Short mmCIF file of C-alpha atoms in Angstrom, two decimals:
data_model
loop_
_atom_site.label_atom_id
_atom_site.label_comp_id
_atom_site.label_asym_id
_atom_site.label_seq_id
_atom_site.Cartn_x
_atom_site.Cartn_y
_atom_site.Cartn_z
CA MET F 1 33.22 37.99 -46.64
CA PHE F 2 31.98 34.52 -46.94
CA PRO F 3 33.37 31.78 -44.63
CA ALA F 4 33.25 28.07 -45.86
CA THR F 5 31.22 25.81 -44.32
CA SER F 6 31.95 22.02 -43.60
CA THR F 7 30.40 21.17 -46.86
CA GLY F 8 31.91 23.94 -48.74
CA THR F 9 28.80 26.14 -49.16
CA GLN F 10 29.69 29.65 -47.81
CA LEU F 11 27.48 31.84 -45.58
CA PRO F 12 27.87 35.69 -45.55
CA THR F 13 29.04 37.23 -42.29
CA ASP F 14 26.86 40.31 -42.47
CA CYS F 15 23.26 40.44 -41.51
CA TYR F 16 22.12 41.95 -44.81
CA GLY F 17 23.83 39.06 -46.64
CA LEU F 18 22.06 36.43 -44.50
CA LEU F 19 18.65 38.03 -45.41
CA THR F 20 19.08 38.48 -49.02
CA ASP F 21 21.07 35.49 -50.00
CA THR F 22 18.66 32.60 -50.90
CA ALA F 23 21.40 29.92 -50.90
CA ALA F 24 22.59 30.92 -47.38
CA ARG F 25 18.93 30.99 -45.93
CA ARG F 26 18.67 27.45 -47.43
CA ARG F 27 21.92 26.19 -45.81
CA ILE F 28 21.06 27.62 -42.25
CA ILE F 29 17.53 25.82 -42.53
CA GLN F 30 19.40 22.65 -43.62
CA ILE F 31 22.01 23.11 -40.47
CA MET F 32 18.94 24.07 -37.85
CA SER F 33 17.14 20.97 -39.13
CA LYS F 34 19.99 18.76 -38.67
CA THR F 35 20.42 20.21 -35.15
CA SER F 36 16.92 19.68 -34.45
CA ARG F 37 16.99 15.99 -35.48
CA ARG F 38 20.18 15.45 -33.39
CA VAL F 39 18.25 17.03 -30.27
CA VAL F 40 15.20 15.01 -30.78
CA PHE F 41 17.19 11.76 -31.40
CA GLY F 42 19.18 12.28 -28.04
CA VAL F 43 16.04 12.89 -26.09
CA LEU F 44 14.36 9.78 -27.73
CA LEU F 45 17.28 7.88 -26.85
CA ILE F 46 17.51 8.92 -23.09
CA ILE F 47 13.63 8.34 -22.63
CA THR F 48 14.12 4.84 -24.21
CA LEU F 49 17.01 4.03 -21.81
CA VAL F 50 14.96 5.26 -18.82
CA VAL F 51 11.89 3.36 -19.74
CA SER F 52 14.03 0.20 -20.56
CA THR F 53 15.89 0.41 -17.10
CA GLY F 54 12.52 1.01 -15.45
CA GLY F 55 11.01 -1.98 -16.81
CA VAL F 56 13.97 -4.32 -15.94
CA LEU F 57 13.93 -3.10 -12.39
CA GLY F 58 10.13 -3.77 -12.31
CA TYR F 59 10.66 -7.08 -13.50
CA LEU F 60 13.27 -7.74 -10.91
CA GLY F 61 10.68 -6.84 -8.25
CA ARG F 62 12.69 -3.79 -7.25
CA LEU F 63 11.15 -0.53 -5.65
CA THR F 64 8.69 1.38 -8.21
CA LEU F 65 9.44 4.97 -8.21
CA VAL F 66 7.34 8.03 -9.00
CA PHE F 67 8.44 11.78 -9.08
CA ASP F 68 7.07 14.55 -6.97
CA ARG F 69 6.88 18.12 -7.84
CA GLN F 70 10.39 18.85 -7.25
CA PRO F 71 12.55 17.30 -10.03
CA GLY F 72 15.00 14.76 -9.28
CA LYS F 73 13.58 13.64 -6.08
CA PRO F 74 11.89 10.25 -6.30
CA LEU F 75 9.21 9.02 -4.07
CA ALA F 76 8.54 5.38 -3.35
CA ILE F 77 4.92 4.16 -4.12
CA LEU F 78 3.95 3.34 -0.59
CA GLU F 79 2.03 0.10 -1.77
CA GLU F 80 5.54 -1.40 -2.93
CA VAL F 81 7.50 -0.55 0.03
CA PRO F 82 8.37 -3.49 1.71
CA GLY F 83 8.41 -3.98 5.32
CA PRO F 84 11.22 -5.84 7.36
CA PRO F 85 10.87 -9.68 6.44
CA ASP F 86 11.60 -10.64 10.11
CA GLY F 87 13.39 -9.19 13.15
CA PRO F 88 14.76 -9.95 16.57
CA LYS F 89 12.83 -12.32 18.91
CA CYS F 90 10.20 -10.37 21.19
CA ALA F 91 12.22 -10.16 24.55
CA ILE F 92 9.14 -11.03 26.65
CA ASP F 93 7.55 -13.87 24.27
CA GLU F 94 10.08 -15.59 21.82
CA ARG F 95 7.04 -16.94 19.88
CA TYR F 96 6.84 -13.58 18.23
CA LEU F 97 9.08 -11.04 16.42
CA ASP F 98 9.92 -7.60 17.39
CA GLU F 99 10.57 -5.96 13.99
CA ALA F 100 11.67 -2.47 13.38
CA PRO F 101 8.80 -0.02 12.17
CA GLU F 102 10.53 0.42 8.71
CA GLY F 103 8.31 1.35 5.80
CA LEU F 104 5.61 3.00 7.63
CA PRO F 105 4.85 6.49 6.70
CA PRO F 106 6.64 8.99 8.86
CA HIS F 107 3.39 10.13 10.75
CA VAL F 108 2.41 6.69 11.35
CA ARG F 109 5.89 5.54 12.73
CA GLN F 110 5.96 8.70 14.90
CA ALA F 111 2.46 7.56 16.27
CA TRP F 112 3.62 4.14 16.96
CA GLN F 113 6.75 5.37 18.75
CA ALA F 114 4.63 7.58 21.02
CA LEU F 115 2.52 4.57 21.71
CA ARG F 116 5.32 2.55 22.68
CA ALA F 117 7.13 4.99 24.72
CA LYS F 118 3.97 5.43 26.83
CA ALA F 119 3.44 1.77 27.54
CA SER F 120 7.37 1.54 28.48
CA GLU F 121 6.55 4.29 31.05
CA GLN F 122 3.79 2.02 32.52
CA GLY F 123 6.04 -1.24 32.29
CA VAL F 124 4.44 -2.59 29.27
CA GLN F 125 6.51 -3.71 26.46
CA LEU F 126 4.94 -3.75 22.91
CA CYS F 127 6.27 -6.10 20.31
CA LEU F 128 5.81 -5.10 16.60
CA ASN F 129 5.18 -8.72 15.30
CA ASP F 130 4.44 -7.22 12.04
CA GLY F 131 4.04 -3.82 10.52
CA LYS F 132 4.39 -2.65 7.03
CA ARG F 133 4.03 -4.98 3.88
CA SER F 134 4.43 -4.60 0.15
CA ARG F 135 1.88 -5.88 -2.28
CA GLN F 136 4.16 -8.88 -2.67
CA GLN F 137 4.62 -9.56 0.97
CA GLN F 138 0.90 -9.14 1.70
CA GLN F 139 0.41 -11.81 -1.39
CA LYS F 140 2.77 -14.22 0.57
CA GLU F 141 0.92 -13.96 3.91
CA PHE F 142 -2.32 -14.83 2.33
CA ASP F 143 -0.78 -17.63 0.38
CA ASP F 144 0.73 -19.10 3.51
CA ALA F 145 -2.79 -18.54 5.39
CA VAL F 146 -4.54 -20.53 2.56
CA GLU F 147 -1.89 -23.29 2.95
CA LYS F 148 -2.49 -23.08 6.87
CA PHE F 149 -6.31 -22.83 6.90
CA GLY F 150 -7.03 -25.12 3.86
CA THR F 151 -9.52 -22.62 1.75
CA GLU F 152 -9.27 -18.95 0.50
CA GLU F 153 -12.35 -18.15 2.34
CA LEU F 154 -10.86 -19.01 5.70
CA ALA F 155 -7.71 -17.50 4.95
CA SER F 156 -9.26 -14.02 4.01
CA ARG F 157 -10.65 -13.85 7.55
CA TYR F 158 -7.05 -13.04 8.60
CA VAL F 159 -5.26 -11.75 5.64
CA LEU F 160 -6.85 -9.60 3.09
CA ASN F 161 -6.82 -10.30 -0.66
CA PRO F 162 -6.25 -8.65 -3.14
CA PRO F 163 -3.17 -7.07 -1.18
CA ASP F 164 -4.26 -3.46 -1.95
CA ARG F 165 -7.09 -3.82 0.43
CA SER F 166 -4.66 -4.53 3.32
CA MET F 167 -3.89 -1.56 5.88
CA HIS F 168 -0.67 -3.19 6.36
CA VAL F 169 0.14 -2.53 2.57
CA ILE F 170 -1.14 0.97 2.87
CA GLY F 171 1.00 1.60 5.98
CA LEU F 172 -1.62 2.08 8.75
CA ALA F 173 -1.67 -1.13 10.59
CA VAL F 174 0.47 -3.02 12.95
CA ASP F 175 0.16 -6.40 14.67
CA ILE F 176 1.23 -6.37 18.42
CA GLN F 177 2.21 -9.17 20.48
CA PRO F 178 2.03 -10.70 23.04
CA ILE F 179 -1.72 -10.55 23.62
CA GLU F 180 -1.48 -9.01 27.10
CA SER F 181 0.30 -6.09 25.47
CA ALA F 182 -2.08 -5.84 22.86
CA LYS F 183 -4.91 -5.70 25.38
CA TRP F 184 -3.05 -2.56 27.04
CA VAL F 185 -3.12 -1.02 23.51
CA GLU F 186 -6.78 -1.71 23.07
CA LYS F 187 -7.44 0.05 26.41
CA ASN F 188 -5.03 2.83 25.91
CA GLY F 189 -4.16 3.15 22.26
CA SER F 190 -7.00 5.60 20.95
CA THR F 191 -5.29 8.50 22.80
CA PHE F 192 -2.40 7.97 20.30
CA GLY F 193 -4.80 7.10 17.31
CA TRP F 194 -4.51 3.40 17.49
CA CYS F 195 -7.48 1.10 17.54
CA ARG F 196 -8.25 -2.59 17.30
CA ARG F 197 -10.43 -3.20 14.31
CA TYR F 198 -11.37 -7.08 14.17
CA GLU F 199 -13.09 -9.12 16.88
CA ASN F 200 -10.97 -12.09 15.56
CA GLU F 201 -7.71 -10.24 15.67
CA GLN F 202 -6.60 -9.24 19.21
CA TRP F 203 -3.26 -8.22 17.92
CA HIS F 204 -4.23 -6.18 14.80
CA PHE F 205 -4.37 -2.38 15.25
CA GLU F 206 -4.83 0.42 12.78
CA TYR F 207 -3.82 4.21 13.00
CA ASN F 208 -6.17 7.11 12.40
CA ALA F 209 -5.36 10.68 13.77
CA GLY F 210 -9.18 11.03 14.11
CA TYR F 211 -9.42 8.11 16.76
CA ALA F 212 -7.57 10.37 19.20
CA THR F 213 -10.59 12.75 19.45
CA GLY F 214 -13.74 10.74 18.13
CA GLY F 215 -12.54 7.42 19.70
CA CYS F 216 -12.56 3.85 18.22
CA PRO F 217 -15.21 2.55 15.64
CA PRO F 218 -17.08 -0.49 16.23
CA LEU F 219 -15.34 -3.96 16.00
CA GLU F 220 -15.70 -5.72 12.67
CA LYS F 221 -16.12 -9.51 12.98
CA SER F 222 -13.11 -10.09 10.56
CA ALA F 223 -11.07 -8.57 7.92
CA THR F 224 -13.76 -9.49 5.65
CA GLY F 225 -16.49 -8.25 7.87
CA SER F 226 -17.88 -11.76 7.98
#
């Protein structure tokens, strides 16, 4: 028996016929080729849509995503993760902010919370004046510093540029205010992995788990080392 196909060509229903009928074999190859082309076209269309959407989001400054080893679970590229643009006023000194530690890697955030809890036990309040920054936020910080200090050289002593050099962008730094609170951290923070890093920035502390056992490294003169 030979059932009709969509184009009128009949294909044998028995295995022997499929193997021996040249026209039938040619028709099967044509059907498979069309199916393969549809599959390939569909895959290419999906890839094009994904790439186009990603390009638009990148152009708009949205969060950049990569994918980990578990399909379907996107991970944010750390350097693109922004921190809070502002926050509530520091309760003990309203010249500063006390923003949430959003955007910090989980282990750094946990270390910050442990440090803050210990300070609170001793009657010291730590205000997080600035924590995580994205590349874009770091660039703005630098541009603002240039306007404030007049030159890029002077600005770079307080705000690193290009942005990827900053531990704020990497997610390992916090700026603690007021200065009296920062002094407490300088004295007690290494137990929790926090150390002051620059002579000219009493407020800037960086996290490294090794500091808890090895102590703090020598201070550098500034962010640029000069």
